[in-house]
Short mmCIF file of C-alpha atoms in Angstrom, two decimals:
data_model
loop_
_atom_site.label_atom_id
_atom_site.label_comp_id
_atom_site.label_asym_id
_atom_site.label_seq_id
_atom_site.Cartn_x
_atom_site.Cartn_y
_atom_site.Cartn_z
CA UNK X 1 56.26 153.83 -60.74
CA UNK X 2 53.95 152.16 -58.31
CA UNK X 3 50.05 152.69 -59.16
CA UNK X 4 48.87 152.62 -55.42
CA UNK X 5 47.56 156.13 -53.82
CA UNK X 6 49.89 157.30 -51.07
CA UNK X 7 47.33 158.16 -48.28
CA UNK X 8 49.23 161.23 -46.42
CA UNK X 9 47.54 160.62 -43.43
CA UNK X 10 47.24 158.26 -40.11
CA UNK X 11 43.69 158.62 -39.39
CA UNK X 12 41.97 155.57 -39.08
CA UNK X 13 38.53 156.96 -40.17
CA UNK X 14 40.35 158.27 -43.46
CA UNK X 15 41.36 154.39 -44.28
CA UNK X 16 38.27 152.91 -43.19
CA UNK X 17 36.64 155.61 -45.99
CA UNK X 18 39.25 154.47 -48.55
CA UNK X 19 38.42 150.97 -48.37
CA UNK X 20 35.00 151.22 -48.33
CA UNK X 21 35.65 152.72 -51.51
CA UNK X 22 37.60 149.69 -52.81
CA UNK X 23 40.59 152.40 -53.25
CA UNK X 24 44.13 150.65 -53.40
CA UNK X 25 46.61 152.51 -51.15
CA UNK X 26 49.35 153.05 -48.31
CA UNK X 27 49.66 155.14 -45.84
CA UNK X 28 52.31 157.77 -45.08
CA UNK X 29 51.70 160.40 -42.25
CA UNK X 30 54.28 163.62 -42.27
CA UNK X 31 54.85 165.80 -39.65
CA UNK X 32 53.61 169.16 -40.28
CA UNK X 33 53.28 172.56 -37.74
CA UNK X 34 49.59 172.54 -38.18
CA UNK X 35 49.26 175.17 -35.25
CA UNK X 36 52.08 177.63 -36.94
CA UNK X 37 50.38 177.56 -40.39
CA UNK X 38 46.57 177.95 -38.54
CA UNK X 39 48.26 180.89 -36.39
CA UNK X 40 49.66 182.55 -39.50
CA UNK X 41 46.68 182.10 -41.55
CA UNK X 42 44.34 183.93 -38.11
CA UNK X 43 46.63 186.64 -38.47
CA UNK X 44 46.47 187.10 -42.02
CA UNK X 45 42.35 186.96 -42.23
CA UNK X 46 41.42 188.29 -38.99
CA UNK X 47 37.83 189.06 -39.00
CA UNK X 48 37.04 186.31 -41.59
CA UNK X 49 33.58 184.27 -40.33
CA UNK X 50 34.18 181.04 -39.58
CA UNK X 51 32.63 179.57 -42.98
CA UNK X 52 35.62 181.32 -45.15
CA UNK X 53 38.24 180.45 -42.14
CA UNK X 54 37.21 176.91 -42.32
CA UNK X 55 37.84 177.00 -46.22
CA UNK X 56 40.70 178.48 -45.97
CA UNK X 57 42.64 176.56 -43.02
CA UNK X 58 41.91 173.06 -43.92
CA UNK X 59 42.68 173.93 -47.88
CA UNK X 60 46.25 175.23 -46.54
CA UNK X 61 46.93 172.32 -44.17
CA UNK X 62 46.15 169.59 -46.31
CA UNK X 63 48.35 171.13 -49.69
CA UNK X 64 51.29 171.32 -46.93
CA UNK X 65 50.73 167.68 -45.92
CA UNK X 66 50.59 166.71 -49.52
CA UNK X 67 53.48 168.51 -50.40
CA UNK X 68 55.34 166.96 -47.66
CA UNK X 69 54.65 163.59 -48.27
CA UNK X 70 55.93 164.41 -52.00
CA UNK X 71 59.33 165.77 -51.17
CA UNK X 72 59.80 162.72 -48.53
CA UNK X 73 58.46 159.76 -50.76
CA UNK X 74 58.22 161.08 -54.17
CA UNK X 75 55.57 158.86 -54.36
CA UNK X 76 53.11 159.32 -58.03
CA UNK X 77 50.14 160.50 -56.08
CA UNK X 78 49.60 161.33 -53.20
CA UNK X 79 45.90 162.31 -51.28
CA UNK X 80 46.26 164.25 -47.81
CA UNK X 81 43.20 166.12 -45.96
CA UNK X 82 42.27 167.77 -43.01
CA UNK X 83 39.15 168.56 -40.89
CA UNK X 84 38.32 171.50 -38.73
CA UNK X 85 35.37 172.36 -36.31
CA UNK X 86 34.27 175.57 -35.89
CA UNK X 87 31.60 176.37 -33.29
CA UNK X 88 30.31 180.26 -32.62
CA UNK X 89 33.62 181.41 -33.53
CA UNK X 90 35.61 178.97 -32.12
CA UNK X 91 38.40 177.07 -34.16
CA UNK X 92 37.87 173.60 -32.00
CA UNK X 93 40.99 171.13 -32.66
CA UNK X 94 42.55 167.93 -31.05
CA UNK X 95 41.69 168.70 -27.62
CA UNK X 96 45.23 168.29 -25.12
CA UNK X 97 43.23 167.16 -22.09
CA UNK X 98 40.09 165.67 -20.45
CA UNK X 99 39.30 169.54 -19.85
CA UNK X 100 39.49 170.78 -22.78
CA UNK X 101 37.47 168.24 -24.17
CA UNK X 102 34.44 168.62 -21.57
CA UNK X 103 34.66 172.61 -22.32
CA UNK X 104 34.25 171.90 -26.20
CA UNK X 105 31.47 169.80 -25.53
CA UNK X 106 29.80 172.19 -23.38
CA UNK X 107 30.04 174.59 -26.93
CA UNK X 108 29.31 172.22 -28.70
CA UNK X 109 25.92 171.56 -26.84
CA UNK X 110 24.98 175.30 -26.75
CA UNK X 111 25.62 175.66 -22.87
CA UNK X 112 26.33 178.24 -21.24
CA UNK X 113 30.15 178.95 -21.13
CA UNK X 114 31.54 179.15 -17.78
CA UNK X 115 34.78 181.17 -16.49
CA UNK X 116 36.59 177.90 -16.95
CA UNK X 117 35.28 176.95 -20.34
CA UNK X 118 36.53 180.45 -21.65
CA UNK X 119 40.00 180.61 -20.15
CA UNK X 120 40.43 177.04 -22.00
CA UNK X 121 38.77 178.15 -25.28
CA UNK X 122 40.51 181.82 -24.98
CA UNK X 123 38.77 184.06 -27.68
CA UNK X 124 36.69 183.32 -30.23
CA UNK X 125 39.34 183.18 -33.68
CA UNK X 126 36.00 184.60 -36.14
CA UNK X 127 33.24 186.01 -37.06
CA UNK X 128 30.25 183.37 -36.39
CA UNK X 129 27.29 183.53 -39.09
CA UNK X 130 24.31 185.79 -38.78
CA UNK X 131 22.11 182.71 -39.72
CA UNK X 132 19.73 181.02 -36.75
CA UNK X 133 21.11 177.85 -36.59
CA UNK X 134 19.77 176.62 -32.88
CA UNK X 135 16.24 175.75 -34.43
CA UNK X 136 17.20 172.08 -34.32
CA UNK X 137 19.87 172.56 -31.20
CA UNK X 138 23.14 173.94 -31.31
CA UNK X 139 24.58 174.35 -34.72
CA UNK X 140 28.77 173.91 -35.45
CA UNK X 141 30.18 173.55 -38.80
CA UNK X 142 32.93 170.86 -40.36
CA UNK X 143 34.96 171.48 -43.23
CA UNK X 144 37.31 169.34 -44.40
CA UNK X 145 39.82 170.22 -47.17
CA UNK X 146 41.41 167.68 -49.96
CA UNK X 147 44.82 167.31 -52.06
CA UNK X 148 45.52 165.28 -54.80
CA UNK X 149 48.76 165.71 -56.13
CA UNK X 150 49.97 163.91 -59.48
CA UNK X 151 52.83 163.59 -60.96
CA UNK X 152 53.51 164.78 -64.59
CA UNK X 153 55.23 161.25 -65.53
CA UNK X 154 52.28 159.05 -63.40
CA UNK X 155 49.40 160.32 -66.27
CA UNK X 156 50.94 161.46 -69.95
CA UNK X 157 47.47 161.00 -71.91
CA UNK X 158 44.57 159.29 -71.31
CA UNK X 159 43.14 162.18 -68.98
CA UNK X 160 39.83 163.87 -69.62
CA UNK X 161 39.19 167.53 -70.65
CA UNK X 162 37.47 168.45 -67.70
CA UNK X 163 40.34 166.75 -65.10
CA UNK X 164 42.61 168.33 -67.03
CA UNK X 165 41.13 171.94 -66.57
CA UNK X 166 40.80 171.15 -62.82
CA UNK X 167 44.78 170.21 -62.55
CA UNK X 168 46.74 172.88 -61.63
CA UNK X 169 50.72 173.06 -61.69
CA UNK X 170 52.81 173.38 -58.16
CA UNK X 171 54.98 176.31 -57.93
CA UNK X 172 57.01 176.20 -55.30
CA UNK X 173 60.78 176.78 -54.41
CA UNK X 174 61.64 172.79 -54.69
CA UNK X 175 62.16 171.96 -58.29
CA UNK X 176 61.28 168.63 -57.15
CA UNK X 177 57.76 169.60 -56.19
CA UNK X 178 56.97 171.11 -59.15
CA UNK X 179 57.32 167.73 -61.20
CA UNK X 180 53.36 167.69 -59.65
CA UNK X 181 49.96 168.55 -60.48
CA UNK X 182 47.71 169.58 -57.90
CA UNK X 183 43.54 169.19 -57.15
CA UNK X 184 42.43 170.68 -53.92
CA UNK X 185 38.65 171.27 -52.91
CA UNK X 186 37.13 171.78 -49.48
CA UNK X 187 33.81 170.35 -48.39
CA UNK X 188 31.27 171.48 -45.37
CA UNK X 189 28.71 170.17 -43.05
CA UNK X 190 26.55 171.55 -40.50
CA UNK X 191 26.03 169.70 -37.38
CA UNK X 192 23.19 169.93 -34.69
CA UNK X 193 23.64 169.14 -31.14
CA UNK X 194 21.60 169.56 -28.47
CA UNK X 195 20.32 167.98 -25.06
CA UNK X 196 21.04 169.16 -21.60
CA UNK X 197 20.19 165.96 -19.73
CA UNK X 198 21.44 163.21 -17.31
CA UNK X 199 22.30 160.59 -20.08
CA UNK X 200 23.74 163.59 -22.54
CA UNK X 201 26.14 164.11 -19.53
CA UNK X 202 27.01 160.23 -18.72
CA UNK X 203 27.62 159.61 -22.76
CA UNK X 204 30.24 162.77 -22.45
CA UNK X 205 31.90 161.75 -19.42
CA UNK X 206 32.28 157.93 -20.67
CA UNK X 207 33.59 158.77 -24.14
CA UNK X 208 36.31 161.34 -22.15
CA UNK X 209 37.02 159.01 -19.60
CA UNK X 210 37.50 156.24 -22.42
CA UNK X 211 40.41 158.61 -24.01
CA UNK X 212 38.23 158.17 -27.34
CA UNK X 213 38.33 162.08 -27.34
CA UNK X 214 42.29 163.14 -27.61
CA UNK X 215 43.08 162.12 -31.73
CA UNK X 216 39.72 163.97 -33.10
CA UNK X 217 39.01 167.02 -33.81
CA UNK X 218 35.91 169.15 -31.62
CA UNK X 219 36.91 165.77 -29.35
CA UNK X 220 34.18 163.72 -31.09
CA UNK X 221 33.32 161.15 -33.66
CA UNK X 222 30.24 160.95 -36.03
CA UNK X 223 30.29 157.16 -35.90
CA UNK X 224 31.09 156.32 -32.19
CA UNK X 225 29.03 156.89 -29.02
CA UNK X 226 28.38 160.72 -28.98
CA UNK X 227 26.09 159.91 -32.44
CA UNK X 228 23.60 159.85 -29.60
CA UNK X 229 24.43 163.76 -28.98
CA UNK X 230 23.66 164.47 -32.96
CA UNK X 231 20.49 166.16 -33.88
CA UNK X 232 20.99 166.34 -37.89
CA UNK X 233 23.75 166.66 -40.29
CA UNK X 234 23.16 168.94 -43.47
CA UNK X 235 25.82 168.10 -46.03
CA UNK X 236 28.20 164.38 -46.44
CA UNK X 237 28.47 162.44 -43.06
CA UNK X 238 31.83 161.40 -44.71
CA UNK X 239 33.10 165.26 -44.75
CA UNK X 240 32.27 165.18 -40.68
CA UNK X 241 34.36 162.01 -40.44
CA UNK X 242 37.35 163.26 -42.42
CA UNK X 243 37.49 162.82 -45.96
CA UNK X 244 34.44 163.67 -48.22
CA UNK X 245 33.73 160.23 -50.21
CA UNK X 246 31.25 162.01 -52.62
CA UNK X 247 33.07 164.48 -53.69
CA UNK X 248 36.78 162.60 -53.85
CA UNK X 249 35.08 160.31 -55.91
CA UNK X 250 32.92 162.43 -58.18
CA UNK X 251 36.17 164.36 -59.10
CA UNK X 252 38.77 162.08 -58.79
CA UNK X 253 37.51 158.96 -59.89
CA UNK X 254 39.73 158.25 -63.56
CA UNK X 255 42.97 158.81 -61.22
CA UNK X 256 42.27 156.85 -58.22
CA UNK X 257 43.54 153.12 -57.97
CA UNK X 258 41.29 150.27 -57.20
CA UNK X 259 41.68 147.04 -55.92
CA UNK X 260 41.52 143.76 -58.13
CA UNK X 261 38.61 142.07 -57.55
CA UNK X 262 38.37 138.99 -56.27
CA UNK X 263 36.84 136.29 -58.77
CA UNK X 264 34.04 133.98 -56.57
CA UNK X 265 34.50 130.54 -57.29
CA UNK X 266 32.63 128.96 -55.08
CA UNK X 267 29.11 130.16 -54.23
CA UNK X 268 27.94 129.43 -50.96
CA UNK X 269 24.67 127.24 -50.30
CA UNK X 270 21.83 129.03 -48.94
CA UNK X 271 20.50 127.13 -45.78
CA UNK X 272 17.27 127.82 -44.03
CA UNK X 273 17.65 128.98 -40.84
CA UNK X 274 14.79 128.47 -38.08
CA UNK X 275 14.33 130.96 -35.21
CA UNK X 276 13.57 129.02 -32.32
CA UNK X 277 11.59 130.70 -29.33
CA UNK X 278 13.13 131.25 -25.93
CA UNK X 279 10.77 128.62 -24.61
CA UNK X 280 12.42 125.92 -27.65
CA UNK X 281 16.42 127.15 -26.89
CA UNK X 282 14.92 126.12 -23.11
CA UNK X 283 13.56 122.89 -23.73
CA UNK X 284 16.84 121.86 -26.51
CA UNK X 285 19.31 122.96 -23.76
CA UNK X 286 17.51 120.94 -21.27
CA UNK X 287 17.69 117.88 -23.88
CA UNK X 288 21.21 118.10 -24.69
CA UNK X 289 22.73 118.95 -21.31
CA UNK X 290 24.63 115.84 -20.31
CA UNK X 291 23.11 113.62 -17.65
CA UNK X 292 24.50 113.61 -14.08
CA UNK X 293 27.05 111.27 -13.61
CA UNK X 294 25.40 108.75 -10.68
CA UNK X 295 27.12 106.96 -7.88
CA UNK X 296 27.42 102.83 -7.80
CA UNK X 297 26.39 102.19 -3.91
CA UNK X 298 27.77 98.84 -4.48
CA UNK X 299 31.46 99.91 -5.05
CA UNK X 300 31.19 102.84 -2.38
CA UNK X 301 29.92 100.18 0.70
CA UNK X 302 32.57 97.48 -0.69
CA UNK X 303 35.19 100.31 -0.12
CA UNK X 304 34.16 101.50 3.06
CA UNK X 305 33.51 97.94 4.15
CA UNK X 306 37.19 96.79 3.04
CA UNK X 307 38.55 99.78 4.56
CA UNK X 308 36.62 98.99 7.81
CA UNK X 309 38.02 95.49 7.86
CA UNK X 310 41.47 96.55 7.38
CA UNK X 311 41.17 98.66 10.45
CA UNK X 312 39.89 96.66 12.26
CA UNK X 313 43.16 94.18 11.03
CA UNK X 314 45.39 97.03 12.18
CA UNK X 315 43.84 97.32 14.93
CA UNK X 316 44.36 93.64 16.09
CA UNK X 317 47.84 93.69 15.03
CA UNK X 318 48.76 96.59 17.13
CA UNK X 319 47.32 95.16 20.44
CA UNK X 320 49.38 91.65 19.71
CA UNK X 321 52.50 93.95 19.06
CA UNK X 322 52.14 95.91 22.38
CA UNK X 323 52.63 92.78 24.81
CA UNK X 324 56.57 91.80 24.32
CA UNK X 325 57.32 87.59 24.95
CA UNK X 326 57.98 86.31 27.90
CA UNK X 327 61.70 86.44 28.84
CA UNK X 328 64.01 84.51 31.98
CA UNK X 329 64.88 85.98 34.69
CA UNK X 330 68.13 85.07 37.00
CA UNK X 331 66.40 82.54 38.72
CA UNK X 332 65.08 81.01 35.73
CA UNK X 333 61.74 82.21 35.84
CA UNK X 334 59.42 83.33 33.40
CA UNK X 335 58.29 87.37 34.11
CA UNK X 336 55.51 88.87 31.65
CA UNK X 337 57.41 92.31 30.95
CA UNK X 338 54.52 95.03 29.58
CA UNK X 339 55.32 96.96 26.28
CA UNK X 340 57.61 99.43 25.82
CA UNK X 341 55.87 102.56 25.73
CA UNK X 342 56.53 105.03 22.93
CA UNK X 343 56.72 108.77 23.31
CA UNK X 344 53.29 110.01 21.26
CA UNK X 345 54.20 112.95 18.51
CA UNK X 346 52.45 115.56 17.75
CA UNK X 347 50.93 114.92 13.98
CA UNK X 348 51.47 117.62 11.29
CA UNK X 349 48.30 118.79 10.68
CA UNK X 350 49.47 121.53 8.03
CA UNK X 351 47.97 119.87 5.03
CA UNK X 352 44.94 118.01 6.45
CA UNK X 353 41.89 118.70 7.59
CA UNK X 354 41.81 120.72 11.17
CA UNK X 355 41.24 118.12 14.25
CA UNK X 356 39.35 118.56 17.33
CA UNK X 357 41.10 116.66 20.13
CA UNK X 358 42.26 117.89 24.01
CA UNK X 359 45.74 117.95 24.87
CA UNK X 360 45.96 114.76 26.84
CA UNK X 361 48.54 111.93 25.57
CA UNK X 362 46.06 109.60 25.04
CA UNK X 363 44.30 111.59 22.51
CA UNK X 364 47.54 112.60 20.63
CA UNK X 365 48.45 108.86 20.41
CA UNK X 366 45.30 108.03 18.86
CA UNK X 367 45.52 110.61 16.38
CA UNK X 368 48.86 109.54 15.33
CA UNK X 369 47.94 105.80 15.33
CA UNK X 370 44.99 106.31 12.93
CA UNK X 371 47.24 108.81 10.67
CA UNK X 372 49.78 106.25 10.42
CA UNK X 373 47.14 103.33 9.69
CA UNK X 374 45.62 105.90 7.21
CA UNK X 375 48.76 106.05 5.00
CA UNK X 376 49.27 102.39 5.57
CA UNK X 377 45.98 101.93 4.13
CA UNK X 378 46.55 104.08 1.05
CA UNK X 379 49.91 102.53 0.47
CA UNK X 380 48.43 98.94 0.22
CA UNK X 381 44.89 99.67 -1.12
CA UNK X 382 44.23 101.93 -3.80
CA UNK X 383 40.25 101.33 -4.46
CA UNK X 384 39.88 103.55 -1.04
CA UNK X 385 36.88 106.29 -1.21
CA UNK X 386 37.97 108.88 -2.86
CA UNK X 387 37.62 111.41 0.12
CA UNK X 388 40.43 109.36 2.55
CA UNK X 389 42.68 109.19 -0.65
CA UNK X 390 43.04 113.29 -1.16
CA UNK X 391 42.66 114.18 2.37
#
């Protein structure tokens, strides 16, 4: 059998824990009726305060998980968990919508409940503790409850007396199931919010409107934004983020897997490195920015002036062209005859620059003789500026 832990769970906080643990491990996340098993549990301990109903829902929920991920993997061992918040008797889960989520903040931040906030929240599931908790700001309480499940083949021998006492045997109705050992414990936090002010409302109406809000539980995260809405923790951060690192390891620690360790071959040279002043980045910028690229007058008036001259050569051309030879007439004499003259078009303007001219023909002529002189020109001379080549 494979050594690696199977991590019953698809929270990303719980695998971020894991590897900062150096824990080898995949993930596997069953599907469970957390609300039926919470339900039946209310029923059953109605009355309980929220300290015991903490204890007693997220020990429940996470032996299920484990127990599922068993019967559909089989894998050796298997770790599942689950985390509740529980604020003046409230049992606050995954929240279903934005509000939802602005109500349990609004608990969460010892406000005053409005009509809205309690039709969302309903009734309050226990007994909240007699203890003043709202000397540091409104207090709510995390527990999160652990399952480590073994199987009899995975560890034979080598196990120590005290693990051993801790193991207990699964009895269940699946024969297959009871092939494991079980360890379960449940860890608690208290949690202090507080703050009715302009930026404790923008930080709660960004991390909603972000959707940051809908996979947690209480609709909030120890290690994103709404830290800023945190007053103190009493107890392991890691039990408010999901799986108690302290106390998995302290208890678990000759069963869990760990990763090889990576020999270093190579150790890295340790440079100096100089902080430079704003004023020194300035002046090195300034020194390293490449210098403007600067224009050769010569080339630019030889252009324009051979462009000019061809013109000017068109130009000449065109007047010797207009005046047709000299042809007989009947009687033998010469007659002069003028040029033909041609019907002007209109140019097509679409892709060029816009043209200010009046509607007369001799204006239209002239702007189709220098179009067609201009594409003559770029035809026959390709050193032209660079502004009559594009345009």
């Amino acid at each position: 059998m494979s050594t690696q832990l199977l991590l019953a769970s698809s929270s990303p906080r719980r695998r971020s824990i894991l590897n900062l643990a150096n824990i080898d491990f995949i993930t596997y996340s069953p599907q469970v009726d957390e609300s039926a098993i919470s339900n039946k549990l209310l029923e059953i301990y109605k009355g309980a305060c929220q300290s015991a109903m903490g204890r007693i829902i997220t020990g429940e929920l996470a032996l299920q998980k484990a127990l599922a991920a068993a019967y559909l993997t089989k894998a050796p061992l298997i770790l599942a968990a689950d985390t509740l918040v529980m604020c003046r008797g409230y049992i606050l889960g995954k929240p279903q919508d934005a509000a939802v989520a602005h109500s349990m903040f609004n608990l969460l931040l010892g406000k005053q409940l409005s009509s809205e906030d309690l039709a969302l929240l309903g009734t309050p599931k226990a007994t909240e503790e007699d203890r003043q908790h709202q000397i540091k700001g409104q207090y709510h309480q995390v527990s999160t409850g652990v399952c480590l499940l073994v199987h009899k083949n995975y560890y034979q021998s080598n196990l120590s007396p005290e693990l051993s006492k801790r193991l207990k045997e699964v009895k269940t109705a699946y024969p297959e199931l009871n092939e494991y050992y079980k360890l379960s414990f449940v860890e608690q936090a208290g949690v202090y919010m507080q703050g009715d002010t302009a930026f404790t409302q923008k930080t709660v109406d960004d991390y909603i409107a972000a959707g940051n809000c809908y996979d947690k539980a209480g609709a909030y995260a120890v290690q994103e934004s709404t830290a800023a809405l945190i007053n103190g923790i009493v107890g392991d951060v890691y039990t408010v983020m999901g799986l108690p690192l302290h106390a998995l390891l302290e208890q678990c620690n000759e069963i869990l897997p760990l990763r090889a360790a990576e020999a270093i071959t190579d150790v890295p040279e340790v440079k100096e490195v100089k902080v430079r002043t704003v004023a020194e980045e300035t002046a090195l910028k300034a020194e390293s920015a490449p210098e403007p690229e600067l224009i050769n007058t010569n080339t630019r008036k030889s252009a324009f002036s051979r462009f000019n001259s061809a013109l000017m050569h068109m130009n000449n051309k065109e007047k010797a062209s207009n005046t047709l030879p000299a042809s007989p007439t009947a009687d033998g004499q010469l007659k002069q005859q003028s040029g033909t003259e041609k019907t002007p078009m209109v140019p097509d303007l679409s892709l060029s620059r816009p043209l200010i001219f009046d509607n007369s023909a001799t204006a239209v002529g002239q702007v189709n003789s220098l179009q067609s002189k201009l594409q003559e020109l770029r035809r026959n001379d390709s050193s032209l500026p660079s502004f009559l080549q594009k345009n």
